[in-house]
mmCIF file with all atom_site columns, C-alpha atoms in Angstrom:
data_model
loop_
_atom_site.group_PDB
_atom_site.id
_atom_site.type_symbol
_atom_site.label_atom_id
_atom_site.label_alt_id
_atom_site.label_comp_id
_atom_site.label_asym_id
_atom_site.label_entity_id
_atom_site.label_seq_id
_atom_site.pdbx_PDB_ins_code
_atom_site.Cartn_x
_atom_site.Cartn_y
_atom_site.Cartn_z
_atom_site.occupancy
_atom_site.B_iso_or_equiv
_atom_site.pdbx_formal_charge
_atom_site.auth_seq_id
_atom_site.auth_comp_id
_atom_site.auth_asym_id
_atom_site.auth_atom_id
_atom_site.pdbx_PDB_model_num
ATOM 1   C CA . UNK A 1 1   ? 31.548 4.023   -34.414 1.00 54.00 ? 809 UNK A CA 1
ATOM 2   C CA . UNK A 1 2   ? 29.220 5.108   -31.662 1.00 67.00 ? 810 UNK A CA 1
ATOM 3   C CA . UNK A 1 3   ? 29.369 4.077   -28.061 1.00 77.00 ? 811 UNK A CA 1
ATOM 4   C CA . UNK A 1 4   ? 28.301 0.544   -27.314 1.00 74.00 ? 812 UNK A CA 1
ATOM 5   C CA . UNK A 1 5   ? 27.070 -1.212  -24.233 1.00 73.00 ? 813 UNK A CA 1
ATOM 6   C CA . UNK A 1 6   ? 27.796 -4.832  -23.482 1.00 79.00 ? 814 UNK A CA 1
ATOM 7   C CA . UNK A 1 7   ? 25.394 -6.655  -21.209 1.00 82.00 ? 815 UNK A CA 1
ATOM 8   C CA . UNK A 1 8   ? 25.496 -10.282 -20.169 1.00 92.00 ? 816 UNK A CA 1
ATOM 9   C CA . UNK A 1 9   ? 21.864 -11.355 -19.645 1.00 91.00 ? 817 UNK A CA 1
ATOM 10  C CA . UNK A 1 10  ? 22.943 -14.287 -17.455 1.00 94.00 ? 818 UNK A CA 1
ATOM 11  C CA . UNK A 1 11  ? 24.698 -11.882 -15.084 1.00 96.00 ? 819 UNK A CA 1
ATOM 12  C CA . UNK A 1 12  ? 21.639 -9.638  -15.018 1.00 95.00 ? 820 UNK A CA 1
ATOM 13  C CA . UNK A 1 13  ? 19.464 -12.665 -14.173 1.00 96.00 ? 821 UNK A CA 1
ATOM 14  C CA . UNK A 1 14  ? 21.963 -13.641 -11.445 1.00 98.00 ? 822 UNK A CA 1
ATOM 15  C CA . UNK A 1 15  ? 21.779 -10.141 -9.980  1.00 97.00 ? 823 UNK A CA 1
ATOM 16  C CA . UNK A 1 16  ? 17.979 -10.289 -10.052 1.00 98.00 ? 824 UNK A CA 1
ATOM 17  C CA . UNK A 1 17  ? 18.070 -13.679 -8.308  1.00 98.00 ? 825 UNK A CA 1
ATOM 18  C CA . UNK A 1 18  ? 20.355 -12.187 -5.649  1.00 98.00 ? 826 UNK A CA 1
ATOM 19  C CA . UNK A 1 19  ? 17.903 -9.313  -5.133  1.00 98.00 ? 827 UNK A CA 1
ATOM 20  C CA . UNK A 1 20  ? 15.009 -11.783 -4.820  1.00 98.00 ? 828 UNK A CA 1
ATOM 21  C CA . UNK A 1 21  ? 16.922 -13.820 -2.235  1.00 98.00 ? 829 UNK A CA 1
ATOM 22  C CA . UNK A 1 22  ? 17.941 -10.682 -0.357  1.00 98.00 ? 830 UNK A CA 1
ATOM 23  C CA . UNK A 1 23  ? 14.317 -9.536  -0.252  1.00 98.00 ? 831 UNK A CA 1
ATOM 24  C CA . UNK A 1 24  ? 13.193 -12.931 1.062   1.00 98.00 ? 832 UNK A CA 1
ATOM 25  C CA . UNK A 1 25  ? 15.977 -12.993 3.675   1.00 99.00 ? 833 UNK A CA 1
ATOM 26  C CA . UNK A 1 26  ? 15.052 -9.455  4.723   1.00 98.00 ? 834 UNK A CA 1
ATOM 27  C CA . UNK A 1 27  ? 11.363 -10.464 4.951   1.00 98.00 ? 835 UNK A CA 1
ATOM 28  C CA . UNK A 1 28  ? 12.219 -13.501 7.089   1.00 99.00 ? 836 UNK A CA 1
ATOM 29  C CA . UNK A 1 29  ? 14.358 -11.398 9.439   1.00 99.00 ? 837 UNK A CA 1
ATOM 30  C CA . UNK A 1 30  ? 11.699 -8.687  9.603   1.00 98.00 ? 838 UNK A CA 1
ATOM 31  C CA . UNK A 1 31  ? 8.976  -11.213 10.427  1.00 98.00 ? 839 UNK A CA 1
ATOM 32  C CA . UNK A 1 32  ? 11.137 -12.679 13.191  1.00 98.00 ? 840 UNK A CA 1
ATOM 33  C CA . UNK A 1 33  ? 11.940 -9.242  14.607  1.00 97.00 ? 841 UNK A CA 1
ATOM 34  C CA . UNK A 1 34  ? 8.340  -8.061  14.482  1.00 96.00 ? 842 UNK A CA 1
ATOM 35  C CA . UNK A 1 35  ? 7.200  -11.231 16.226  1.00 95.00 ? 843 UNK A CA 1
ATOM 36  C CA . UNK A 1 36  ? 9.577  -10.417 19.089  1.00 94.00 ? 844 UNK A CA 1
ATOM 37  C CA . UNK A 1 37  ? 8.437  -6.783  19.145  1.00 93.00 ? 845 UNK A CA 1
ATOM 38  C CA . UNK A 1 38  ? 4.753  -7.791  19.254  1.00 90.00 ? 846 UNK A CA 1
ATOM 39  C CA . UNK A 1 39  ? 5.457  -10.206 22.095  1.00 90.00 ? 847 UNK A CA 1
ATOM 40  C CA . UNK A 1 40  ? 6.958  -7.385  24.137  1.00 89.00 ? 848 UNK A CA 1
ATOM 41  C CA . UNK A 1 41  ? 5.187  -4.190  22.992  1.00 86.00 ? 849 UNK A CA 1
ATOM 42  C CA . UNK A 1 42  ? 1.508  -4.590  23.751  1.00 76.00 ? 850 UNK A CA 1
ATOM 43  C CA . UNK A 1 43  ? 2.109  -8.005  25.263  1.00 81.00 ? 851 UNK A CA 1
ATOM 44  C CA . UNK A 1 44  ? 4.456  -8.060  28.213  1.00 80.00 ? 852 UNK A CA 1
ATOM 45  C CA . UNK A 1 45  ? 4.681  -4.265  28.217  1.00 81.00 ? 853 UNK A CA 1
ATOM 46  C CA . UNK A 1 46  ? 1.369  -2.404  28.666  1.00 81.00 ? 854 UNK A CA 1
ATOM 47  C CA . UNK A 1 47  ? 0.400  1.233   29.063  1.00 82.00 ? 855 UNK A CA 1
ATOM 48  C CA . UNK A 1 48  ? 0.651  4.558   27.269  1.00 81.00 ? 856 UNK A CA 1
ATOM 49  C CA . UNK A 1 49  ? 4.387  4.280   26.633  1.00 80.00 ? 857 UNK A CA 1
ATOM 50  C CA . UNK A 1 50  ? 3.885  0.866   25.095  1.00 80.00 ? 858 UNK A CA 1
ATOM 51  C CA . UNK A 1 51  ? 1.225  2.293   22.784  1.00 79.00 ? 859 UNK A CA 1
ATOM 52  C CA . UNK A 1 52  ? 3.477  5.108   21.616  1.00 81.00 ? 860 UNK A CA 1
ATOM 53  C CA . UNK A 1 53  ? 6.218  2.608   20.806  1.00 87.00 ? 861 UNK A CA 1
ATOM 54  C CA . UNK A 1 54  ? 3.748  0.328   19.056  1.00 87.00 ? 862 UNK A CA 1
ATOM 55  C CA . UNK A 1 55  ? 2.823  3.090   16.598  1.00 88.00 ? 863 UNK A CA 1
ATOM 56  C CA . UNK A 1 56  ? 6.493  3.756   15.838  1.00 90.00 ? 864 UNK A CA 1
ATOM 57  C CA . UNK A 1 57  ? 7.162  0.044   15.275  1.00 93.00 ? 865 UNK A CA 1
ATOM 58  C CA . UNK A 1 58  ? 4.135  -0.157  12.960  1.00 94.00 ? 866 UNK A CA 1
ATOM 59  C CA . UNK A 1 59  ? 5.555  2.683   10.861  1.00 96.00 ? 867 UNK A CA 1
ATOM 60  C CA . UNK A 1 60  ? 8.993  1.074   10.839  1.00 97.00 ? 868 UNK A CA 1
ATOM 61  C CA . UNK A 1 61  ? 7.497  -2.273  9.790   1.00 98.00 ? 869 UNK A CA 1
ATOM 62  C CA . UNK A 1 62  ? 5.555  -0.618  6.963   1.00 98.00 ? 870 UNK A CA 1
ATOM 63  C CA . UNK A 1 63  ? 8.680  1.170   5.729   1.00 99.00 ? 871 UNK A CA 1
ATOM 64  C CA . UNK A 1 64  ? 10.732 -2.017  5.815   1.00 99.00 ? 872 UNK A CA 1
ATOM 65  C CA . UNK A 1 65  ? 8.039  -3.859  3.846   1.00 99.00 ? 873 UNK A CA 1
ATOM 66  C CA . UNK A 1 66  ? 8.087  -1.080  1.239   1.00 99.00 ? 874 UNK A CA 1
ATOM 67  C CA . UNK A 1 67  ? 11.837 -1.611  0.874   1.00 98.00 ? 875 UNK A CA 1
ATOM 68  C CA . UNK A 1 68  ? 11.249 -5.345  0.401   1.00 98.00 ? 876 UNK A CA 1
ATOM 69  C CA . UNK A 1 69  ? 8.597  -4.629  -2.233  1.00 99.00 ? 877 UNK A CA 1
ATOM 70  C CA . UNK A 1 70  ? 11.051 -2.304  -3.984  1.00 98.00 ? 878 UNK A CA 1
ATOM 71  C CA . UNK A 1 71  ? 13.724 -5.005  -4.057  1.00 98.00 ? 879 UNK A CA 1
ATOM 72  C CA . UNK A 1 72  ? 11.222 -7.485  -5.487  1.00 98.00 ? 880 UNK A CA 1
ATOM 73  C CA . UNK A 1 73  ? 10.067 -4.955  -8.088  1.00 98.00 ? 881 UNK A CA 1
ATOM 74  C CA . UNK A 1 74  ? 13.657 -4.230  -9.115  1.00 98.00 ? 882 UNK A CA 1
ATOM 75  C CA . UNK A 1 75  ? 14.420 -7.956  -9.373  1.00 98.00 ? 883 UNK A CA 1
ATOM 76  C CA . UNK A 1 76  ? 11.408 -8.504  -11.621 1.00 98.00 ? 884 UNK A CA 1
ATOM 77  C CA . UNK A 1 77  ? 12.410 -5.533  -13.792 1.00 97.00 ? 885 UNK A CA 1
ATOM 78  C CA . UNK A 1 78  ? 15.953 -6.884  -14.125 1.00 97.00 ? 886 UNK A CA 1
ATOM 79  C CA . UNK A 1 79  ? 14.652 -10.326 -15.128 1.00 97.00 ? 887 UNK A CA 1
ATOM 80  C CA . UNK A 1 80  ? 12.385 -8.715  -17.711 1.00 96.00 ? 888 UNK A CA 1
ATOM 81  C CA . UNK A 1 81  ? 15.185 -6.512  -19.070 1.00 94.00 ? 889 UNK A CA 1
ATOM 82  C CA . UNK A 1 82  ? 17.611 -9.443  -19.300 1.00 94.00 ? 890 UNK A CA 1
ATOM 83  C CA . UNK A 1 83  ? 15.058 -11.542 -21.170 1.00 93.00 ? 891 UNK A CA 1
ATOM 84  C CA . UNK A 1 84  ? 14.319 -8.676  -23.550 1.00 92.00 ? 892 UNK A CA 1
ATOM 85  C CA . UNK A 1 85  ? 18.038 -8.052  -24.160 1.00 88.00 ? 893 UNK A CA 1
ATOM 86  C CA . UNK A 1 86  ? 18.569 -11.740 -24.890 1.00 71.00 ? 894 UNK A CA 1
ATOM 87  C CA . UNK A 1 87  ? 15.648 -11.993 -27.314 1.00 79.00 ? 895 UNK A CA 1
ATOM 88  C CA . UNK A 1 88  ? 16.647 -8.736  -29.042 1.00 75.00 ? 896 UNK A CA 1
ATOM 89  C CA . UNK A 1 89  ? 20.221 -9.968  -29.387 1.00 59.00 ? 897 UNK A CA 1
ATOM 90  C CA . UNK A 1 90  ? 19.037 -13.295 -30.784 1.00 62.00 ? 898 UNK A CA 1
ATOM 91  C CA . UNK A 1 91  ? 16.749 -11.518 -33.245 1.00 56.00 ? 899 UNK A CA 1
ATOM 92  C CA . UNK A 1 92  ? 19.531 -9.181  -34.356 1.00 56.00 ? 900 UNK A CA 1
ATOM 93  C CA . UNK A 1 93  ? 21.947 -12.071 -34.773 1.00 53.00 ? 901 UNK A CA 1
ATOM 94  C CA . UNK A 1 94  ? 19.367 -13.903 -36.870 1.00 55.00 ? 902 UNK A CA 1
ATOM 95  C CA . UNK A 1 95  ? 18.800 -10.842 -39.039 1.00 57.00 ? 903 UNK A CA 1
ATOM 96  C CA . UNK A 1 96  ? 22.513 -10.312 -39.569 1.00 60.00 ? 904 UNK A CA 1
ATOM 97  C CA . UNK A 1 97  ? 23.032 -14.000 -40.284 1.00 54.00 ? 905 UNK A CA 1
ATOM 98  C CA . UNK A 1 98  ? 20.312 -14.008 -42.917 1.00 60.00 ? 906 UNK A CA 1
ATOM 99  C CA . UNK A 1 99  ? 21.912 -11.088 -44.792 1.00 61.00 ? 907 UNK A CA 1
ATOM 100 C CA . UNK A 1 100 ? 25.457 -12.482 -44.877 1.00 54.00 ? 908 UNK A CA 1
ATOM 101 C CA . UNK A 1 101 ? 26.085 -14.501 -48.055 1.00 61.00 ? 909 UNK A CA 1
ATOM 102 C CA . UNK A 1 102 ? 26.762 -18.160 -47.355 1.00 63.00 ? 910 UNK A CA 1
ATOM 103 C CA . UNK A 1 103 ? 25.532 -18.024 -43.750 1.00 55.00 ? 911 UNK A CA 1
ATOM 104 C CA . UNK A 1 104 ? 22.181 -19.653 -44.404 1.00 52.00 ? 912 UNK A CA 1
#
């Protein structure tokens, strides 16, 4: 027989849920951090040096938000894949069951 792959859709959904939660936790931490940064950079701290740091923090914030979006995208893709695997498995089981004598 050929190689086979065993996948547990419930575990894939659980992994996707973990990714979703991780993304939300990361977003919450990022929002808290950026609030502190904005209070200091451009708030309490003024001048040219503050401006140069503000630009760097803006880039860092954008990059972090892209990571969060990637985690959310991956979680959605895992949920979709797990659902598709489950429905395909159910369909295959139904097809096999309908061809086995005495199984109907």
